[in-house]
mmCIF file of C-alpha atoms and ligand atoms in Angstrom:
data_model
loop_
_atom_site.group_PDB
_atom_site.id
_atom_site.type_symbol
_atom_site.label_atom_id
_atom_site.label_comp_id
_atom_site.label_asym_id
_atom_site.label_seq_id
_atom_site.Cartn_x
_atom_site.Cartn_y
_atom_site.Cartn_z
ATOM 1 C CA MET A 1 98.214 179.039 64.423
ATOM 2 C CA LYS A 2 101.612 180.370 65.454
ATOM 3 C CA VAL A 3 103.636 177.431 64.092
ATOM 4 C CA LEU A 4 102.004 177.657 60.659
ATOM 5 C CA ASP A 5 102.624 181.420 60.516
ATOM 6 C CA ALA A 6 106.244 181.009 61.553
ATOM 7 C CA ILE A 7 106.868 178.385 58.852
ATOM 8 C CA ARG A 8 105.114 180.548 56.257
ATOM 9 C CA SER A 9 107.164 183.592 57.191
ATOM 10 C CA VAL A 10 110.207 181.639 55.991
ATOM 11 C CA ALA A 11 108.935 179.129 53.422
ATOM 12 C CA GLY A 12 106.038 181.002 51.838
ATOM 13 C CA GLN A 13 102.326 180.208 51.700
ATOM 14 C CA SER A 14 102.750 176.601 50.554
ATOM 15 C CA ALA A 15 105.804 174.395 50.455
ATOM 16 C CA ALA A 16 106.886 170.789 49.953
ATOM 17 C CA LEU A 17 108.977 168.982 52.551
ATOM 18 C CA HIS A 18 112.028 168.596 50.332
ATOM 19 C CA GLU A 19 112.459 169.256 46.624
ATOM 20 C CA PRO A 20 115.636 168.756 44.603
ATOM 21 C CA THR A 21 117.451 171.736 43.084
ATOM 22 C CA PHE A 22 118.548 171.344 39.472
ATOM 23 C CA GLY A 23 120.958 173.614 37.615
ATOM 24 C CA ARG A 24 122.054 173.730 34.003
ATOM 25 C CA ASN A 25 124.453 170.787 33.944
ATOM 26 C CA GLU A 26 121.934 168.119 34.951
ATOM 27 C CA SER A 27 120.312 168.102 31.528
ATOM 28 C CA ARG A 28 123.660 168.617 29.759
ATOM 29 C CA TYR A 29 125.189 165.509 31.343
ATOM 30 C CA LEU A 30 122.019 163.469 30.799
ATOM 31 C CA GLN A 31 121.968 164.503 27.141
ATOM 32 C CA ASP A 32 125.596 163.477 26.924
ATOM 33 C CA CYS A 33 124.687 159.962 28.150
ATOM 34 C CA LEU A 34 121.974 159.673 25.485
ATOM 35 C CA ARG A 35 124.284 160.922 22.751
ATOM 36 C CA SER A 36 127.027 158.494 23.768
ATOM 37 C CA THR A 37 124.531 155.571 24.238
ATOM 38 C CA PHE A 38 126.159 154.878 27.632
ATOM 39 C CA VAL A 39 123.013 154.984 29.741
ATOM 40 C CA SER A 40 123.406 151.797 31.751
ATOM 41 C CA THR A 41 125.990 150.065 33.929
ATOM 42 C CA VAL A 42 128.982 151.038 31.794
ATOM 43 C CA GLY A 43 130.077 154.631 31.276
ATOM 44 C CA PRO A 44 132.441 157.336 32.467
ATOM 45 C CA TYR A 45 130.088 159.194 34.819
ATOM 46 C CA VAL A 46 130.071 156.389 37.408
ATOM 47 C CA GLU A 47 133.811 156.614 37.960
ATOM 48 C CA GLN A 48 133.718 160.403 37.845
ATOM 49 C CA PHE A 49 130.928 160.521 40.444
ATOM 50 C CA GLU A 50 132.813 158.121 42.709
ATOM 51 C CA GLY A 51 135.929 160.265 42.418
ATOM 52 C CA GLU A 52 134.053 163.440 43.250
ATOM 53 C CA LEU A 53 132.401 161.812 46.262
ATOM 54 C CA ALA A 54 135.801 160.589 47.457
ATOM 55 C CA ALA A 55 137.240 164.096 47.137
ATOM 56 C CA PHE A 56 134.297 165.683 48.911
ATOM 57 C CA THR A 57 134.034 163.217 51.811
ATOM 58 C CA GLY A 58 137.723 162.431 52.186
ATOM 59 C CA SER A 59 136.906 158.723 51.897
ATOM 60 C CA ALA A 60 139.743 156.762 50.287
ATOM 61 C CA HIS A 61 137.341 154.530 48.348
ATOM 62 C CA VAL A 62 133.815 155.084 47.094
ATOM 63 C CA VAL A 63 131.645 152.477 45.376
ATOM 64 C CA ALA A 64 128.475 153.770 43.710
ATOM 65 C CA VAL A 65 125.456 151.496 44.260
ATOM 66 C CA GLY A 66 121.895 151.420 42.886
ATOM 67 C CA ASN A 67 120.386 152.758 46.117
ATOM 68 C CA GLY A 68 121.289 153.411 49.733
ATOM 69 C CA THR A 69 119.483 150.366 51.111
ATOM 70 C CA ALA A 70 121.399 148.035 48.788
ATOM 71 C CA ALA A 71 124.633 149.819 49.722
ATOM 72 C CA LEU A 72 123.914 149.152 53.396
ATOM 73 C CA GLN A 73 123.058 145.515 52.731
ATOM 74 C CA VAL A 74 126.323 144.938 50.863
ATOM 75 C CA ALA A 75 128.410 146.859 53.414
ATOM 76 C CA LEU A 76 126.920 144.848 56.285
ATOM 77 C CA ARG A 77 127.460 141.570 54.449
ATOM 78 C CA LEU A 78 131.115 142.437 53.853
ATOM 79 C CA ALA A 79 131.382 143.480 57.507
ATOM 80 C CA GLY A 80 130.633 139.849 58.358
ATOM 81 C CA VAL A 81 126.913 140.020 59.135
ATOM 82 C CA GLY A 82 125.138 136.799 58.212
ATOM 83 C CA PRO A 83 122.052 134.702 58.921
ATOM 84 C CA GLY A 84 121.169 134.475 62.617
ATOM 85 C CA ASP A 85 123.332 137.421 63.684
ATOM 86 C CA GLU A 86 122.014 140.478 65.484
ATOM 87 C CA VAL A 87 122.852 144.014 64.414
ATOM 88 C CA VAL A 88 122.401 147.010 66.711
ATOM 89 C CA VAL A 89 120.369 149.793 65.080
ATOM 90 C CA PRO A 90 118.536 152.813 66.468
ATOM 91 C CA THR A 91 114.775 152.365 66.658
ATOM 92 C CA LEU A 92 114.429 155.989 65.538
ATOM 93 C CA THR A 93 115.478 155.653 61.897
ATOM 94 C CA PHE A 94 114.025 155.068 58.459
ATOM 95 C CA VAL A 95 112.896 151.461 57.968
ATOM 96 C CA ALA A 96 115.643 150.838 55.381
ATOM 97 C CA THR A 97 118.277 150.626 58.141
ATOM 98 C CA ALA A 98 116.573 147.556 59.597
ATOM 99 C CA ASN A 99 115.524 146.154 56.220
ATOM 100 C CA ALA A 100 119.159 145.952 55.076
ATOM 101 C CA VAL A 101 119.866 143.840 58.185
ATOM 102 C CA SER A 102 116.871 141.595 57.491
ATOM 103 C CA TYR A 103 117.868 140.978 53.860
ATOM 104 C CA LEU A 104 120.967 139.214 55.220
ATOM 105 C CA GLY A 105 118.894 136.916 57.433
ATOM 106 C CA ALA A 106 120.080 138.858 60.467
ATOM 107 C CA VAL A 107 117.934 140.461 63.167
ATOM 108 C CA PRO A 108 117.913 144.134 64.149
ATOM 109 C CA HIS A 109 118.456 144.823 67.843
ATOM 110 C CA PHE A 110 116.953 148.207 68.667
ATOM 111 C CA VAL A 111 118.646 150.756 70.901
ATOM 112 C CA ASP A 112 117.804 154.205 72.215
ATOM 113 C CA SER A 113 118.687 157.661 70.931
ATOM 114 C CA GLU A 114 119.975 160.695 72.786
ATOM 115 C CA LYS A 115 118.406 164.157 72.805
ATOM 116 C CA ARG A 116 121.620 165.942 71.906
ATOM 117 C CA THR A 117 122.167 164.256 68.508
ATOM 118 C CA LEU A 118 118.858 162.385 67.887
ATOM 119 C CA GLY A 119 121.110 159.373 67.166
ATOM 120 C CA ILE A 120 122.324 156.329 69.123
ATOM 121 C CA ASP A 121 123.085 157.131 72.770
ATOM 122 C CA PRO A 122 126.555 155.639 73.388
ATOM 123 C CA VAL A 123 126.197 155.645 77.188
ATOM 124 C CA ALA A 124 122.869 153.810 77.076
ATOM 125 C CA LEU A 125 124.327 151.451 74.458
ATOM 126 C CA ARG A 126 127.234 150.519 76.708
ATOM 127 C CA ASP A 127 124.950 149.956 79.709
ATOM 128 C CA HIS A 128 122.608 147.847 77.626
ATOM 129 C CA LEU A 129 125.340 145.640 76.174
ATOM 130 C CA ASN A 130 126.846 145.217 79.641
ATOM 131 C CA SER A 131 123.524 144.019 80.982
ATOM 132 C CA ILE A 132 122.423 141.670 78.175
ATOM 133 C CA ALA A 133 125.539 140.383 76.415
ATOM 134 C CA GLU A 134 128.611 138.295 77.114
ATOM 135 C CA SER A 135 131.860 138.127 75.179
ATOM 136 C CA HIS A 136 132.758 134.665 73.926
ATOM 137 C CA ARG A 137 135.541 133.516 71.624
ATOM 138 C CA GLY A 138 133.263 133.705 68.596
ATOM 139 C CA GLY A 139 132.031 137.203 69.486
ATOM 140 C CA LEU A 140 129.509 139.066 71.591
ATOM 141 C CA VAL A 141 126.504 136.900 72.495
ATOM 142 C CA ASN A 142 123.069 138.182 73.452
ATOM 143 C CA CYS A 143 122.385 136.043 76.541
ATOM 144 C CA SER A 144 118.628 136.051 76.096
ATOM 145 C CA THR A 145 118.532 135.084 72.407
ATOM 146 C CA GLY A 146 121.800 133.155 72.124
ATOM 147 C CA ARG A 147 122.579 135.029 68.918
ATOM 148 C CA THR A 148 125.836 136.783 68.122
ATOM 149 C CA ILE A 149 125.702 140.577 68.000
ATOM 150 C CA ARG A 150 127.968 141.381 65.089
ATOM 151 C CA ALA A 151 127.723 145.058 64.210
ATOM 152 C CA VAL A 152 126.290 148.446 65.102
ATOM 153 C CA VAL A 153 124.787 150.888 62.593
ATOM 154 C CA PRO A 154 124.798 154.475 63.861
ATOM 155 C CA MET A 155 122.570 156.724 61.740
ATOM 156 C CA HIS A 156 123.003 160.497 61.401
ATOM 157 C CA THR A 157 119.435 161.659 61.918
ATOM 158 C CA PHE A 158 118.165 164.333 59.498
ATOM 159 C CA GLY A 159 121.851 165.068 58.808
ATOM 160 C CA HIS A 160 122.933 165.705 62.422
ATOM 161 C CA PRO A 161 126.107 163.758 63.257
ATOM 162 C CA VAL A 162 125.788 161.064 65.912
ATOM 163 C CA ALA A 163 128.409 160.919 68.746
ATOM 164 C CA ILE A 164 130.568 158.741 66.536
ATOM 165 C CA ASP A 165 133.764 158.650 68.633
ATOM 166 C CA GLU A 166 131.815 157.424 71.646
ATOM 167 C CA VAL A 167 129.948 154.818 69.573
ATOM 168 C CA LEU A 168 133.262 153.655 68.081
ATOM 169 C CA ALA A 169 134.706 153.284 71.583
ATOM 170 C CA VAL A 170 131.769 151.126 72.708
ATOM 171 C CA ALA A 171 132.011 149.049 69.531
ATOM 172 C CA GLU A 172 135.712 148.513 70.066
ATOM 173 C CA ASP A 173 135.227 147.449 73.685
ATOM 174 C CA PHE A 174 132.571 144.906 72.706
ATOM 175 C CA GLY A 175 134.182 143.719 69.462
ATOM 176 C CA LEU A 176 131.483 145.096 67.169
ATOM 177 C CA VAL A 177 131.980 146.305 63.613
ATOM 178 C CA VAL A 178 130.695 149.818 62.826
ATOM 179 C CA VAL A 179 128.879 150.521 59.548
ATOM 180 C CA GLU A 180 127.488 154.055 59.420
ATOM 181 C CA ASP A 181 124.137 154.811 57.844
ATOM 182 C CA ALA A 182 125.048 158.258 56.511
ATOM 183 C CA ALA A 183 122.206 158.174 53.971
ATOM 184 C CA GLU A 184 120.929 161.557 55.163
ATOM 185 C CA SER A 185 124.185 163.262 55.998
ATOM 186 C CA LEU A 186 126.226 164.002 52.882
ATOM 187 C CA GLY A 187 128.020 167.235 53.785
ATOM 188 C CA SER A 188 127.918 166.672 57.570
ATOM 189 C CA SER A 189 131.034 166.249 59.647
ATOM 190 C CA ASP A 190 132.252 165.756 63.194
ATOM 191 C CA ASN A 191 135.460 167.631 64.037
ATOM 192 C CA GLY A 192 136.181 167.888 60.329
ATOM 193 C CA ARG A 193 135.691 164.183 59.646
ATOM 194 C CA HIS A 194 132.879 163.493 57.172
ATOM 195 C CA THR A 195 130.031 161.275 58.366
ATOM 196 C CA GLY A 196 130.286 157.725 57.065
ATOM 197 C CA THR A 197 134.083 157.665 57.146
ATOM 198 C CA ALA A 198 134.765 156.765 60.782
ATOM 199 C CA GLY A 199 133.845 153.082 60.884
ATOM 200 C CA LEU A 200 134.757 150.131 58.681
ATOM 201 C CA ALA A 201 132.326 151.499 56.082
ATOM 202 C CA GLY A 202 129.558 154.024 55.639
ATOM 203 C CA VAL A 203 126.739 154.443 53.162
ATOM 204 C CA LEU A 204 125.147 157.419 51.430
ATOM 205 C CA SER A 205 121.818 157.723 49.611
ATOM 206 C CA PHE A 206 120.966 159.859 46.600
ATOM 207 C CA ASN A 207 117.242 159.167 46.603
ATOM 208 C CA GLY A 208 115.043 161.976 45.303
ATOM 209 C CA ASN A 209 114.447 163.472 48.745
ATOM 210 C CA LYS A 210 118.085 163.558 49.908
ATOM 211 C CA ILE A 211 120.370 166.618 49.797
ATOM 212 C CA ILE A 212 121.568 165.666 46.314
ATOM 213 C CA THR A 213 119.858 163.127 44.091
ATOM 214 C CA THR A 214 120.714 160.742 41.280
ATOM 215 C CA GLY A 215 117.039 159.799 40.913
ATOM 216 C CA GLY A 216 117.849 156.649 42.868
ATOM 217 C CA GLY A 217 121.300 155.806 44.077
ATOM 218 C CA GLY A 218 123.682 155.227 46.916
ATOM 219 C CA ALA A 219 127.328 154.692 47.713
ATOM 220 C CA ILE A 220 129.613 152.765 50.027
ATOM 221 C CA LEU A 221 132.470 154.708 51.641
ATOM 222 C CA THR A 222 135.454 152.866 53.069
ATOM 223 C CA SER A 223 139.131 153.393 53.776
ATOM 224 C CA ASP A 224 139.794 149.698 53.080
ATOM 225 C CA ALA A 225 140.816 148.990 49.480
ATOM 226 C CA GLU A 226 139.996 145.283 49.696
ATOM 227 C CA PHE A 227 136.552 145.999 51.180
ATOM 228 C CA ALA A 228 135.890 148.372 48.270
ATOM 229 C CA SER A 229 136.982 145.896 45.634
ATOM 230 C CA LYS A 230 134.881 143.127 47.210
ATOM 231 C CA ALA A 231 131.901 145.484 47.243
ATOM 232 C CA ARG A 232 132.413 146.300 43.568
ATOM 233 C CA HIS A 233 132.587 142.583 42.792
ATOM 234 C CA LEU A 234 129.434 141.722 44.764
ATOM 235 C CA ILE A 235 127.326 144.462 43.157
ATOM 236 C CA THR A 236 128.492 143.377 39.680
ATOM 237 C CA THR A 237 126.939 139.870 39.890
ATOM 238 C CA ALA A 238 130.274 138.602 41.268
ATOM 239 C CA LYS A 239 131.537 138.514 37.699
ATOM 240 C CA VAL A 240 135.134 137.402 37.296
ATOM 241 C CA ARG A 241 137.295 139.406 34.880
ATOM 242 C CA HIS A 242 137.681 137.575 31.602
ATOM 243 C CA PRO A 243 138.086 138.802 28.008
ATOM 244 C CA TRP A 244 134.873 137.084 26.856
ATOM 245 C CA ASP A 245 133.493 134.441 29.194
ATOM 246 C CA TYR A 246 130.664 134.658 31.770
ATOM 247 C CA LEU A 247 132.153 133.474 35.037
ATOM 248 C CA HIS A 248 130.711 134.313 38.465
ATOM 249 C CA ASP A 249 132.409 133.051 41.614
ATOM 250 C CA GLU A 250 129.529 133.535 44.084
ATOM 251 C CA VAL A 251 125.899 134.674 44.198
ATOM 252 C CA GLY A 252 126.296 138.380 43.508
ATOM 253 C CA TYR A 253 123.845 141.220 43.086
ATOM 254 C CA ASN A 254 122.893 143.503 40.226
ATOM 255 C CA TYR A 255 123.259 146.616 42.354
ATOM 256 C CA ARG A 256 125.386 148.943 40.237
ATOM 257 C CA LEU A 257 124.500 152.573 39.693
ATOM 258 C CA PRO A 258 123.675 153.236 36.015
ATOM 259 C CA ASN A 259 125.703 155.858 34.140
ATOM 260 C CA LEU A 260 122.534 157.904 33.608
ATOM 261 C CA ASN A 261 122.040 158.256 37.359
ATOM 262 C CA ALA A 262 125.724 158.959 37.947
ATOM 263 C CA ALA A 263 125.581 161.747 35.343
ATOM 264 C CA LEU A 264 122.836 163.407 37.371
ATOM 265 C CA GLY A 265 125.000 162.918 40.465
ATOM 266 C CA CYS A 266 127.987 164.634 38.829
ATOM 267 C CA ALA A 267 125.876 167.701 38.110
ATOM 268 C CA GLN A 268 124.327 167.646 41.580
ATOM 269 C CA ILE A 269 127.592 167.403 43.476
ATOM 270 C CA GLU A 270 128.804 170.566 41.702
ATOM 271 C CA GLN A 271 125.969 172.316 43.513
ATOM 272 C CA LEU A 272 126.554 170.742 46.908
ATOM 273 C CA PRO A 273 128.511 173.605 48.533
ATOM 274 C CA GLU A 274 125.775 176.062 47.563
ATOM 275 C CA LEU A 275 123.021 173.680 48.734
ATOM 276 C CA LEU A 276 124.749 173.337 52.105
ATOM 277 C CA ALA A 277 125.022 177.118 52.431
ATOM 278 C CA SER A 278 121.303 177.487 51.609
ATOM 279 C CA LYS A 279 120.360 174.964 54.242
ATOM 280 C CA ARG A 280 122.326 176.836 56.898
ATOM 281 C CA ARG A 281 120.553 180.059 55.895
ATOM 282 C CA LEU A 282 117.224 178.253 56.119
ATOM 283 C CA PHE A 283 118.086 176.979 59.596
ATOM 284 C CA ALA A 284 119.001 180.510 60.699
ATOM 285 C CA ALA A 285 115.757 181.905 59.285
ATOM 286 C CA TYR A 286 113.625 179.271 61.010
ATOM 287 C CA THR A 287 115.518 179.749 64.284
ATOM 288 C CA GLN A 288 114.723 183.458 64.108
ATOM 289 C CA ALA A 289 111.081 182.831 63.178
ATOM 290 C CA PHE A 290 110.558 180.407 66.072
ATOM 291 C CA SER A 291 112.600 182.338 68.652
ATOM 292 C CA SER A 292 109.570 183.915 70.287
ATOM 293 C CA ILE A 293 107.256 180.895 70.094
ATOM 294 C CA GLU A 294 106.813 179.061 73.376
ATOM 295 C CA GLY A 295 107.105 175.298 73.670
ATOM 296 C CA VAL A 296 109.062 174.583 70.495
ATOM 297 C CA ARG A 297 112.592 174.979 69.143
ATOM 298 C CA VAL A 298 114.424 174.303 65.897
ATOM 299 C CA VAL A 299 116.961 171.483 66.288
ATOM 300 C CA ALA A 300 120.555 172.727 65.914
ATOM 301 C CA GLU A 301 123.695 170.779 65.006
ATOM 302 C CA PRO A 302 125.443 169.107 67.980
ATOM 303 C CA SER A 303 128.408 171.114 69.284
ATOM 304 C CA GLY A 304 131.691 170.323 67.527
ATOM 305 C CA CYS A 305 129.772 169.107 64.487
ATOM 306 C CA ARG A 306 128.667 170.540 61.198
ATOM 307 C CA SER A 307 125.274 169.330 60.033
ATOM 308 C CA ASN A 308 124.069 169.428 56.448
ATOM 309 C CA TYR A 309 120.653 170.434 57.866
ATOM 310 C CA TRP A 310 119.030 168.049 55.396
ATOM 311 C CA LEU A 311 115.627 168.181 57.100
ATOM 312 C CA GLN A 312 114.790 171.092 59.380
ATOM 313 C CA THR A 313 113.305 169.766 62.584
ATOM 314 C CA LEU A 314 111.031 171.253 65.219
ATOM 315 C CA LEU A 315 111.202 169.723 68.682
ATOM 316 C CA LEU A 316 108.203 170.364 70.916
ATOM 317 C CA ASP A 317 108.714 170.582 74.682
ATOM 318 C CA GLU A 318 107.419 167.628 76.710
ATOM 319 C CA THR A 319 104.496 169.776 77.831
ATOM 320 C CA SER A 320 103.566 170.620 74.232
ATOM 321 C CA ALA A 321 103.880 167.093 72.809
ATOM 322 C CA ASP A 322 100.096 166.707 72.755
ATOM 323 C CA LYS A 323 99.907 169.524 70.174
ATOM 324 C CA ARG A 324 101.928 167.604 67.576
ATOM 325 C CA ASN A 325 99.049 166.032 65.660
ATOM 326 C CA ALA A 326 97.055 169.262 65.579
ATOM 327 C CA ILE A 327 100.094 171.044 64.107
ATOM 328 C CA LEU A 328 100.590 168.268 61.520
ATOM 329 C CA GLU A 329 96.885 168.423 60.608
ATOM 330 C CA ALA A 330 96.744 172.208 60.293
ATOM 331 C CA THR A 331 99.969 172.662 58.351
ATOM 332 C CA ASN A 332 99.285 169.881 55.845
ATOM 333 C CA ALA A 333 95.694 171.050 55.368
ATOM 334 C CA ALA A 334 97.063 174.536 54.627
ATOM 335 C CA GLY A 335 99.455 173.240 51.936
ATOM 336 C CA VAL A 336 102.564 173.462 54.102
ATOM 337 C CA MET A 337 104.029 169.991 54.099
ATOM 338 C CA THR A 338 105.189 168.733 57.475
ATOM 339 C CA ARG A 339 105.858 165.215 58.728
ATOM 340 C CA PRO A 340 106.375 163.455 62.047
ATOM 341 C CA ALA A 341 109.519 161.429 62.654
ATOM 342 C CA TRP A 342 109.310 157.779 61.550
ATOM 343 C CA THR A 343 107.291 155.329 63.596
ATOM 344 C CA PRO A 344 109.941 153.764 65.867
ATOM 345 C CA LEU A 345 110.868 150.511 64.140
ATOM 346 C CA HIS A 346 110.136 148.261 67.125
ATOM 347 C CA ARG A 347 106.486 149.289 66.775
ATOM 348 C CA LEU A 348 106.237 148.149 63.135
ATOM 349 C CA ASP A 349 104.705 144.705 62.532
ATOM 350 C CA PRO A 350 107.782 143.144 60.877
ATOM 351 C CA TYR A 351 110.028 144.259 63.743
ATOM 352 C CA ALA A 352 107.748 143.968 66.775
ATOM 353 C CA GLU A 353 109.421 140.792 68.062
ATOM 354 C CA CYS A 354 113.019 141.977 67.754
ATOM 355 C CA PRO A 355 115.322 142.317 70.752
ATOM 356 C CA ARG A 356 115.570 145.820 72.155
ATOM 357 C CA ALA A 357 116.937 148.063 74.859
ATOM 358 C CA SER A 358 114.879 150.578 76.821
ATOM 359 C CA LEU A 359 113.704 153.007 74.132
ATOM 360 C CA SER A 360 112.161 155.780 76.195
ATOM 361 C CA VAL A 361 114.160 158.698 74.765
ATOM 362 C CA ALA A 362 113.489 157.654 71.163
ATOM 363 C CA GLU A 363 109.776 157.279 72.010
ATOM 364 C CA SER A 364 109.731 160.725 73.580
ATOM 365 C CA LEU A 365 111.595 162.341 70.674
ATOM 366 C CA GLN A 366 109.282 160.665 68.190
ATOM 367 C CA ARG A 367 106.225 162.146 69.903
ATOM 368 C CA ARG A 368 107.736 165.645 69.715
ATOM 369 C CA ILE A 369 109.495 165.895 66.320
ATOM 370 C CA ILE A 370 108.016 167.673 63.320
ATOM 371 C CA ASN A 371 109.983 168.039 60.082
ATOM 372 C CA ILE A 372 109.163 171.238 58.212
ATOM 373 C CA PRO A 373 109.771 172.445 54.616
ATOM 374 C CA SER A 374 113.508 172.102 54.006
ATOM 375 C CA SER A 375 114.259 172.533 50.312
ATOM 376 C CA ALA A 376 117.472 174.432 49.641
ATOM 377 C CA GLY A 377 115.503 176.617 47.233
ATOM 378 C CA LEU A 378 113.657 178.212 50.162
ATOM 379 C CA ALA A 379 116.683 180.197 51.340
HETATM 380 C C1 PLP B 401 117.098 157.328 52.586
HETATM 381 C C2 PLP B 401 117.594 156.455 53.664
HETATM 382 C C3 PLP B 401 118.065 155.154 53.423
HETATM 383 C C4 PLP B 401 117.919 154.407 52.142
HETATM 384 O O1 PLP B 401 118.273 155.001 51.011
HETATM 385 P P1 PLP B 401 117.621 154.590 49.604
HETATM 386 O O2 PLP B 401 118.593 155.166 48.651
HETATM 387 O O3 PLP B 401 116.275 155.246 49.545
HETATM 388 O O4 PLP B 401 117.549 153.104 49.526
HETATM 389 C C5 PLP B 401 118.621 154.439 54.473
HETATM 390 N N1 PLP B 401 118.661 154.954 55.707
HETATM 391 C C6 PLP B 401 118.203 156.170 55.986
HETATM 392 C C7 PLP B 401 118.297 156.677 57.374
HETATM 393 C C8 PLP B 401 117.626 156.962 54.992
HETATM 394 O O5 PLP B 401 117.136 158.172 55.303
#
């Protein structure tokens, strides 16, 4: 099959979807944690990792968190999302985006994506909100559910930046808070501004399959010092500073990132510039390999943006969409790992009853997307 041959010409005979790249310092810093006994929630690597993330992303404040989902939950809670609220999320995203909303007793409200970015379509979002919602003193109310729509969570799909300025403009017009799910897009930027730094807050993930990994981990980015200090408090069991006593002023979480994981992160972020360069080379190689194959193209970064090319993505033409499953079957059977995009969240059992806009573009994209081997080590 032509697609299998094209992937193999770049990635070799067999390949995983995404493997981490480890250098020499990963084990050095981990050994250092063991030697020092600081393996858990106290230790110097957490602060160092936060500082390096702040420098890299340009975010004024960074709070390391145990994983990206927890980071999103805490960021949304501090953004004012609570029980009975609705939060606008793309249907074409990883389930964690909606789960973080649900953990707060709020309800995801699914919106469509656009072809250009694979992320939230700001024009469709505006039309949808105009047709279903009304502004009241307490906020934007969904007329059919009676619930308040509090926030919108743009997600940067496979690392490609969403049209963030346009989403921010819609959010501003409707009084919505913006929390970016930048879990996949460390290293991606829009006009020089790093993803996750445009709204009130943004979150990153350092899960094992992301561009850099801490084993498990995440972070909250924000330009608001008070937001950051509240986040730190909430993820530290809401413990009040005291020389010896256990005092907690609300129901907090145990969501901190252990020093051991942060140590891994410190070594990984040293490699980030090289990983990003590899991923661009891989994109160029795949683009070349697929240039003469009909009915399919490799998804490129939106104009004006720089993508981290976390997961390389094939997009089949409408007329070739029916070949997707055969391609997935053949490549996986041959040891070349490929995956479809996520099942759109409104089609999952736990989210089937949630409010939604027309989702035809996301449905169409989902039928035509195939992620192909993307490890930085391949290029
Ligand atoms: C990975 C990911 C998350 C969650 O991150 P974890 O660290 O695995 O909890 C959230 N949203 C998106 C879009 C992701 O890809």
